[in-house]
Amino acid sequence: MRPTILCAAAAAVVVSVSAAGPETDGSVAIIERTTDQKPLVHNGLDDDEKVLEALLQDIVGLEALRPGDDGDRFDVDFQGPQGCIACETLLLGLKAAAMKGDDTFVYAVAGLCKRFKVQDDDVCEGSIAREGPIAARALRAMTPGSRTSRLFCVATLGFCSYPPVEADELSFPSPKPPKRPGFSPPPVGRGGGRGSREGPRRPPPLKVVHYSDIHVDPFYVEGTNANCSKPICCRDYSATGRDHKHGVPAPAGRNGDHRCDAPASLEDSMYAAIRRLVPDAAFALFTGDVVDHAVWNTTRAQNTLDIEDAYGRMAAALPLSPVTESPLVVYSTAGNHEADPTNSFPPTGADPGDGDGEGGAGGVQWLYDLLSSAWGQWIGPGAAETRRFGAYSVKHDFGAGNSTDTGVGHSSSSSKKQSSDSSSGSPEPNLRIISLNTNLLYRHNLWLYEEPMQKDPSGQLAWLVGELDAAERAAERVYILGHMPLGSADAFHEASHYLDQIVNRYEATIAALFFGHTHHDEFQISYSDYENRNFTNAVAMSYVAPSLTPTSGHPSFRVYEVDPVTFGVLDVSTYIANMSHPDFHSSEGPTWTKYYSAKEAYGTLVSTATSGRDANGEADDDDGLDRQAVEEEEKMGELTPAFWHNVTEALQRNATALGEYLARKKRGWGGDEKNECAASEECVAAEICRLRGARAQDNCARPSSKLGRLEWRRREEVLGGSDRLAVEVEAGIGKMDEVDECEVSVVRDTLAAVGVVVRARARVVT
């Protein structure tokens, strides 16, 4: 009974390939931009049909996929052994297609993308022409049944489950000291805050600006349709779009729309707001993603223009340093969208092909050279690692207004270049900034699926250990920044495990970590014991900044108040441009205002919790919190990892507080999801686990065969169409898990669609 249904799925896939011919030329009408799309060359349709038919027929014949005990329902545990078998069978067929060459693989996968309506035809063709050769390369080298193939199954089809972590224990150049040499921070109060900031001549807090994921769209056009059929709207899609199928077009406003990436006017307004609201900023952090989400027609030339324009605007528009009156220093990192194709960051030793960069399997050296040049105005020309793998280490010079040196070899000597007395009113000079290329840890970077997979792609982790060890010896404190959070569901578990070991070893040196990528206003906590996570073993804080692009909420940036001696974070404030405000689209630009601060929002929660009483004032003897916090200490001290853990305890127990936190993730934009989550024990547990999961294997994320970026405007079309298969694909998705906004891969989404079809068909009751 079940094999018949699965055969129907096989037939549907075969039809999808034969029906997907070269009738679409793939051109994209977006103002004056040329796509230089690789043409879809097809050689041997009959052969492709046989490959894909065999793929689905193998699934039908799997002995493990049998009817249930009732003889009617066929439920398969797609995260268990059955799912692994099913995925390996699918991979055999995909590998067979890849072995026939890049063109055959691209044509076949683009056909599936169009048949399943994953995206518009031009988006399917353009994206897969760019990503497909990299996926084909990985599949050709992949051994069925290997650890690499299992990870590929999890990342693309959502089948199988993560294999157990096989991370070695790292050896470090020196043992972890019982006390940080040359540095004595104020005592940590039991409530999680540092000791009070005493001393009549202690300098005032520093202010550090943090913004992320600007995703500026140079082809945003006011008045175009904001409710379109593409991954992003507010462009002229008159040649390829299907806008009128969605009713009356919604005209794009002057300064942005939630269904679109950011126009340049919104970017400029943010810099103007930073000048007005934070004129005394010490420096700024930008955690990546300049380029828009139009992944189907990226080119190296256009990405270069976008990146140069963005960093040029930052240099010209941000406030001057209050110390030197020179342009504010911006410490940046590489986002996954900066590359062409998107997510394409081959590690050292990988063969990037011809390296032409215009789609296909081009290299990434052009990007590292470009970023090194763009960042050089702030970090200096000597950051060799930037050109080698997109990372750097510099020491911030509070006197000169920029960094004084780069690299591990300079750490000890550079700390002697300046001296500073904390009583003089100047900050201590010993702050080092280390920028990581987290794309080398990213599961959607298909270059990383090698046999065997590299434990330390490009040697970045070894380099990081060297930098941190030298910083420890020099009594420096360190800020680490990257694009993707280390505990993200997008991070490879082994890589995250190694980084967690590094963070634990150098916890006294690392003052904080800063990331973006998720587009949400959130945080993550690192622990020394993930089996027993509590305030006593919380060791490090990752601050994840919300985005400028408004696709997940109101445009935002953050400001940190920082202790000028320890460089610990004293408070975090988020500023927004409320898109619902009447003047948002005014010619003068949006109004930016303070949305909330961490101490204002959570200080009372933690103080209430540590007092031994619940939110209603009742005595509570079983809350897992420290009860001896001093209120003044919490008010004046650092926001330590212990403080943030106690915040999660309060959120877990207080549904109202959790709902408010969930609203802040999207900066007050959205529907009733926050209330629905707060009322669900499963959702609450998942959210708390995410906050306590700075090690990816412990963030409670599960594999899912969802269509990663199937947005609500496409669901309407899928469900409203006459194609029964499309309806079943949608039914197979179910309630979509939370996904990071930067998870954009049409190849991944197409392979996930195959998985969804199999799941939906397998669960049909006859």
CSV table of C-alpha atoms in Angstrom, one decimal, residues 358-630:
chain,number,residue,atom,x,y,z
A,358,GLU,CA,31.0,35.0,-11.8
A,359,GLY,CA,29.0,32.1,-10.5
A,360,GLY,CA,29.9,28.4,-10.5
A,361,ALA,CA,32.9,27.3,-8.4
A,362,GLY,CA,34.8,30.6,-8.4
A,363,GLY,CA,37.3,31.4,-5.6
A,364,VAL,CA,37.1,33.9,-2.8
A,365,GLN,CA,40.5,35.5,-2.8
A,366,TRP,CA,39.1,38.5,-4.6
A,367,LEU,CA,36.8,39.1,-1.6
A,368,TYR,CA,39.6,38.8,1.0
A,369,ASP,CA,41.6,41.3,-0.9
A,370,LEU,CA,38.7,43.6,-1.2
A,371,LEU,CA,37.9,43.4,2.5
A,372,SER,CA,41.5,43.9,3.5
A,373,SER,CA,41.5,47.1,1.4
A,374,ALA,CA,38.2,48.3,2.8
A,375,TRP,CA,39.1,47.6,6.4
A,376,GLY,CA,42.7,48.9,6.1
A,377,GLN,CA,41.6,52.4,6.8
A,378,TRP,CA,40.8,51.3,10.4
A,379,ILE,CA,43.0,48.2,11.1
A,380,GLY,CA,46.1,49.1,9.1
A,381,PRO,CA,47.6,47.4,6.1
A,382,GLY,CA,49.5,44.7,8.0
A,383,ALA,CA,46.6,42.3,8.7
A,384,ALA,CA,48.0,39.4,6.7
A,385,GLU,CA,45.4,37.0,7.9
A,386,THR,CA,42.6,39.1,6.3
A,387,ARG,CA,44.1,38.3,2.9
A,388,ARG,CA,44.7,34.7,3.9
A,389,PHE,CA,41.3,33.7,5.3
A,390,GLY,CA,39.3,36.8,6.1
A,391,ALA,CA,40.2,37.3,9.8
A,392,TYR,CA,42.4,39.7,11.8
A,393,SER,CA,43.7,40.7,15.2
A,394,VAL,CA,44.3,44.3,16.2
A,395,LYS,CA,44.9,46.3,19.3
A,396,HIS,CA,42.7,49.4,19.7
A,397,ASP,CA,44.6,52.6,20.2
A,398,PHE,CA,42.5,54.9,22.3
A,399,GLY,CA,44.9,57.7,21.8
A,400,ALA,CA,45.2,57.6,18.0
A,401,GLY,CA,41.6,56.6,17.4
A,402,ASN,CA,42.5,53.4,15.5
A,403,SER,CA,44.4,50.2,15.9
A,404,THR,CA,48.1,50.2,16.6
A,405,ASP,CA,49.2,46.8,15.5
A,406,THR,CA,48.1,43.5,14.1
A,407,GLY,CA,49.0,39.9,14.8
A,408,VAL,CA,50.2,37.7,17.5
A,409,GLY,CA,53.8,38.7,17.1
A,410,HIS,CA,53.0,42.2,18.2
A,411,SER,CA,50.8,41.4,21.1
A,412,SER,CA,53.5,41.6,23.9
A,413,SER,CA,55.5,44.5,22.4
A,414,SER,CA,52.5,46.6,21.5
A,415,SER,CA,51.2,46.6,25.0
A,416,LYS,CA,54.3,48.6,26.0
A,417,LYS,CA,53.8,51.3,23.4
A,418,GLN,CA,51.4,53.2,25.7
A,419,SER,CA,50.8,53.6,29.4
A,420,SER,CA,47.7,54.8,31.0
A,421,ASP,CA,46.7,55.6,34.5
A,422,SER,CA,43.0,54.8,35.2
A,423,SER,CA,42.9,57.9,37.4
A,424,SER,CA,43.8,60.2,34.4
A,425,GLY,CA,40.4,59.9,32.9
A,426,SER,CA,41.6,57.9,29.9
A,427,PRO,CA,40.7,54.3,29.1
A,428,GLU,CA,43.2,51.6,29.7
A,429,PRO,CA,44.9,50.8,26.4
A,430,ASN,CA,44.8,47.0,26.6
A,431,LEU,CA,41.9,46.1,24.4
A,432,ARG,CA,42.4,43.7,21.4
A,433,ILE,CA,39.8,43.1,18.7
A,434,ILE,CA,39.8,39.7,17.0
A,435,SER,CA,37.6,39.3,14.0
A,436,LEU,CA,36.8,35.7,12.9
A,437,ASN,CA,35.6,34.4,9.6
A,438,THR,CA,32.7,32.3,10.8
A,439,ASN,CA,31.9,31.3,7.2
A,440,LEU,CA,34.6,28.7,7.7
A,441,LEU,CA,32.3,27.1,10.3
A,442,TYR,CA,29.0,27.5,8.4
A,443,ARG,CA,27.1,24.4,7.4
A,444,HIS,CA,25.7,26.0,4.2
A,445,ASN,CA,29.2,26.7,2.9
A,446,LEU,CA,29.2,23.6,0.6
A,447,TRP,CA,33.0,23.9,0.2
A,448,LEU,CA,33.4,22.4,3.7
A,449,TYR,CA,31.9,19.0,2.8
A,450,GLU,CA,35.1,17.2,2.1
A,451,GLU,CA,36.3,13.7,2.6
A,452,PRO,CA,37.4,13.8,5.3
A,453,MET,CA,36.2,17.2,6.6
A,454,GLN,CA,38.9,19.5,7.9
A,455,LYS,CA,38.9,20.0,11.6
A,456,ASP,CA,40.3,23.5,11.3
A,457,PRO,CA,39.6,25.0,7.9
A,458,SER,CA,42.4,27.3,6.9
A,459,GLY,CA,44.0,27.0,10.3
A,460,GLN,CA,41.8,29.7,11.8
A,461,LEU,CA,41.3,28.0,15.2
A,462,ALA,CA,45.1,27.5,15.7
A,463,TRP,CA,45.6,31.1,14.8
A,464,LEU,CA,43.0,32.2,17.3
A,465,VAL,CA,44.6,30.2,20.1
A,466,GLY,CA,47.9,31.9,19.3
A,467,GLU,CA,46.3,35.4,19.4
A,468,LEU,CA,44.5,34.7,22.7
A,469,ASP,CA,47.5,33.2,24.4
A,470,ALA,CA,49.7,36.2,23.5
A,471,ALA,CA,46.9,38.5,24.7
A,472,GLU,CA,46.8,36.7,28.0
A,473,ARG,CA,50.5,37.1,28.4
A,474,ALA,CA,50.3,40.8,27.6
A,475,ALA,CA,47.4,41.3,30.1
A,476,GLU,CA,45.1,42.4,27.3
A,477,ARG,CA,41.4,41.9,27.2
A,478,VAL,CA,39.8,40.8,24.0
A,479,TYR,CA,36.6,41.3,22.0
A,480,ILE,CA,35.8,38.6,19.5
A,481,LEU,CA,33.5,39.4,16.7
A,482,GLY,CA,32.1,37.3,13.8
A,483,HIS,CA,29.1,37.1,11.7
A,484,MET,CA,27.4,33.8,12.7
A,485,PRO,CA,27.0,33.1,16.5
A,486,LEU,CA,29.0,30.1,17.7
A,487,GLY,CA,25.9,28.5,19.0
A,488,SER,CA,23.9,29.0,15.9
A,489,ALA,CA,22.0,26.0,14.4
A,490,ASP,CA,24.0,26.9,11.3
A,491,ALA,CA,27.4,26.1,12.9
A,492,PHE,CA,29.0,22.7,12.5
A,493,HIS,CA,29.0,21.0,15.9
A,494,GLU,CA,32.6,20.1,15.9
A,495,ALA,CA,33.8,23.6,15.0
A,496,SER,CA,31.5,25.1,17.7
A,497,HIS,CA,32.8,22.5,20.2
A,498,TYR,CA,36.4,23.5,19.4
A,499,LEU,CA,35.6,27.2,19.8
A,500,ASP,CA,33.8,26.5,23.1
A,501,GLN,CA,37.0,24.9,24.4
A,502,ILE,CA,38.9,28.0,23.4
A,503,VAL,CA,36.4,30.3,25.0
A,504,ASN,CA,36.6,28.3,28.2
A,505,ARG,CA,40.4,28.2,28.3
A,506,TYR,CA,40.7,32.0,27.8
A,507,GLU,CA,37.5,33.1,29.6
A,508,ALA,CA,39.4,35.6,31.8
A,509,THR,CA,40.9,37.2,28.7
A,510,ILE,CA,37.7,37.4,26.6
A,511,ALA,CA,35.6,40.3,27.7
A,512,ALA,CA,32.7,39.6,25.3
A,513,LEU,CA,31.8,38.2,21.9
A,514,PHE,CA,29.7,40.0,19.3
A,515,PHE,CA,27.7,38.5,16.3
A,516,GLY,CA,24.9,39.1,13.9
A,517,HIS,CA,23.4,36.8,11.2
A,518,THR,CA,20.1,35.9,12.9
A,519,HIS,CA,18.6,39.4,12.4
A,520,HIS,CA,17.2,39.1,15.9
A,521,ASP,CA,17.9,41.0,19.1
A,522,GLU,CA,19.2,38.2,21.3
A,523,PHE,CA,22.1,36.7,23.3
A,524,GLN,CA,23.9,33.4,24.0
A,525,ILE,CA,25.7,32.1,27.1
A,526,SER,CA,28.8,29.8,27.2
A,527,TYR,CA,29.2,27.4,30.1
A,528,SER,CA,32.0,25.3,31.6
A,529,ASP,CA,29.5,22.5,32.2
A,530,TYR,CA,26.6,22.2,29.7
A,531,GLU,CA,25.2,19.2,31.6
A,532,ASN,CA,24.4,21.5,34.6
A,533,ARG,CA,24.0,25.0,33.3
A,534,ASN,CA,23.7,27.6,36.1
A,535,PHE,CA,25.0,31.0,37.1
A,536,THR,CA,28.1,29.6,38.7
A,537,ASN,CA,29.5,28.0,35.6
A,538,ALA,CA,28.4,30.6,33.0
A,539,VAL,CA,31.8,31.8,31.5
A,540,ALA,CA,31.2,34.0,28.5
A,541,MET,CA,28.6,36.2,26.8
A,542,SER,CA,27.8,36.4,23.1
A,543,TYR,CA,25.8,39.5,22.1
A,544,VAL,CA,23.8,39.0,18.9
A,545,ALA,CA,22.8,42.2,17.3
A,546,PRO,CA,19.5,42.8,15.4
A,547,SER,CA,19.6,43.8,11.7
A,548,LEU,CA,19.2,47.1,9.9
A,549,THR,CA,17.4,45.3,7.1
A,550,PRO,CA,13.7,45.3,8.2
A,551,THR,CA,12.7,41.8,7.1
A,552,SER,CA,12.5,40.5,10.7
A,553,GLY,CA,11.6,43.6,12.6
A,554,HIS,CA,12.2,47.4,12.8
A,555,PRO,CA,15.6,48.6,11.7
A,556,SER,CA,18.0,48.6,14.6
A,557,PHE,CA,21.4,49.2,16.1
A,558,ARG,CA,22.9,48.7,19.6
A,559,VAL,CA,25.0,50.8,22.0
A,560,TYR,CA,27.0,49.2,24.7
A,561,GLU,CA,28.2,51.0,27.8
A,562,VAL,CA,31.6,49.5,28.6
A,563,ASP,CA,33.9,49.6,31.7
A,564,PRO,CA,37.0,51.5,30.5
A,565,VAL,CA,39.3,49.3,32.6
A,566,THR,CA,37.9,45.8,32.3
A,567,PHE,CA,36.0,46.4,29.0
A,568,GLY,CA,33.1,44.4,30.5
A,569,VAL,CA,29.7,45.4,29.2
A,570,LEU,CA,27.8,47.5,31.7
A,571,ASP,CA,24.6,47.9,29.7
A,572,VAL,CA,23.1,47.3,26.3
A,573,SER,CA,20.6,49.6,24.6
A,574,THR,CA,18.8,49.0,21.3
A,575,TYR,CA,17.7,51.8,19.1
A,576,ILE,CA,15.1,51.5,16.4
A,577,ALA,CA,13.4,53.3,13.6
A,578,ASN,CA,9.7,52.4,14.0
A,579,MET,CA,8.3,51.6,10.6
A,580,SER,CA,4.8,52.2,11.9
A,581,HIS,CA,5.5,55.8,12.8
A,582,PRO,CA,3.8,58.4,10.6
A,583,ASP,CA,7.1,60.1,9.7
A,584,PHE,CA,9.0,56.9,8.7
A,585,HIS,CA,8.8,57.7,5.0
A,586,SER,CA,9.4,61.4,5.3
A,587,SER,CA,12.0,63.0,3.1
A,588,GLU,CA,14.0,63.9,6.2
A,589,GLY,CA,14.3,60.2,7.1
A,590,PRO,CA,13.0,58.0,9.9
A,591,THR,CA,13.1,59.0,13.5
A,592,TRP,CA,15.4,56.8,15.6
A,593,THR,CA,14.6,56.3,19.3
A,594,LYS,CA,15.8,54.2,22.2
A,595,TYR,CA,13.7,51.0,22.4
A,596,TYR,CA,15.0,49.5,25.6
A,597,SER,CA,18.1,48.8,27.7
A,598,ALA,CA,19.0,45.5,29.3
A,599,LYS,CA,19.3,46.9,32.8
A,600,GLU,CA,16.0,48.6,32.6
A,601,ALA,CA,14.3,45.6,31.2
A,602,TYR,CA,16.0,42.8,33.1
A,603,GLY,CA,17.6,44.3,36.2
A,604,THR,CA,14.4,44.2,38.2
A,605,LEU,CA,13.7,40.6,37.1
A,606,VAL,CA,17.1,39.5,38.3
A,607,SER,CA,16.9,41.5,41.5
A,608,THR,CA,13.4,40.0,42.2
A,609,ALA,CA,14.7,36.5,41.4
A,610,THR,CA,17.9,36.8,43.5
A,611,SER,CA,15.8,38.1,46.5
A,612,GLY,CA,14.3,34.7,46.9
A,613,ARG,CA,10.8,35.8,45.8
A,614,ASP,CA,8.9,35.2,42.6
A,615,ALA,CA,7.5,37.9,40.3
A,616,ASN,CA,4.4,38.1,42.5
A,617,GLY,CA,6.5,38.7,45.7
A,618,GLU,CA,5.9,35.2,47.1
A,619,ALA,CA,8.8,33.4,48.8
A,620,ASP,CA,10.4,30.9,46.4
A,621,ASP,CA,12.9,28.5,47.7
A,622,ASP,CA,13.4,26.4,44.5
A,623,ASP,CA,14.3,28.9,41.7
A,624,GLY,CA,17.9,27.9,41.0
A,625,LEU,CA,19.1,31.5,41.5
A,626,ASP,CA,21.7,33.2,43.7
A,627,ARG,CA,19.8,35.0,46.5
A,628,GLN,CA,22.6,37.2,47.8
A,629,ALA,CA,22.9,39.8,45.1
A,630,VAL,CA,23.3,43.3,46.2
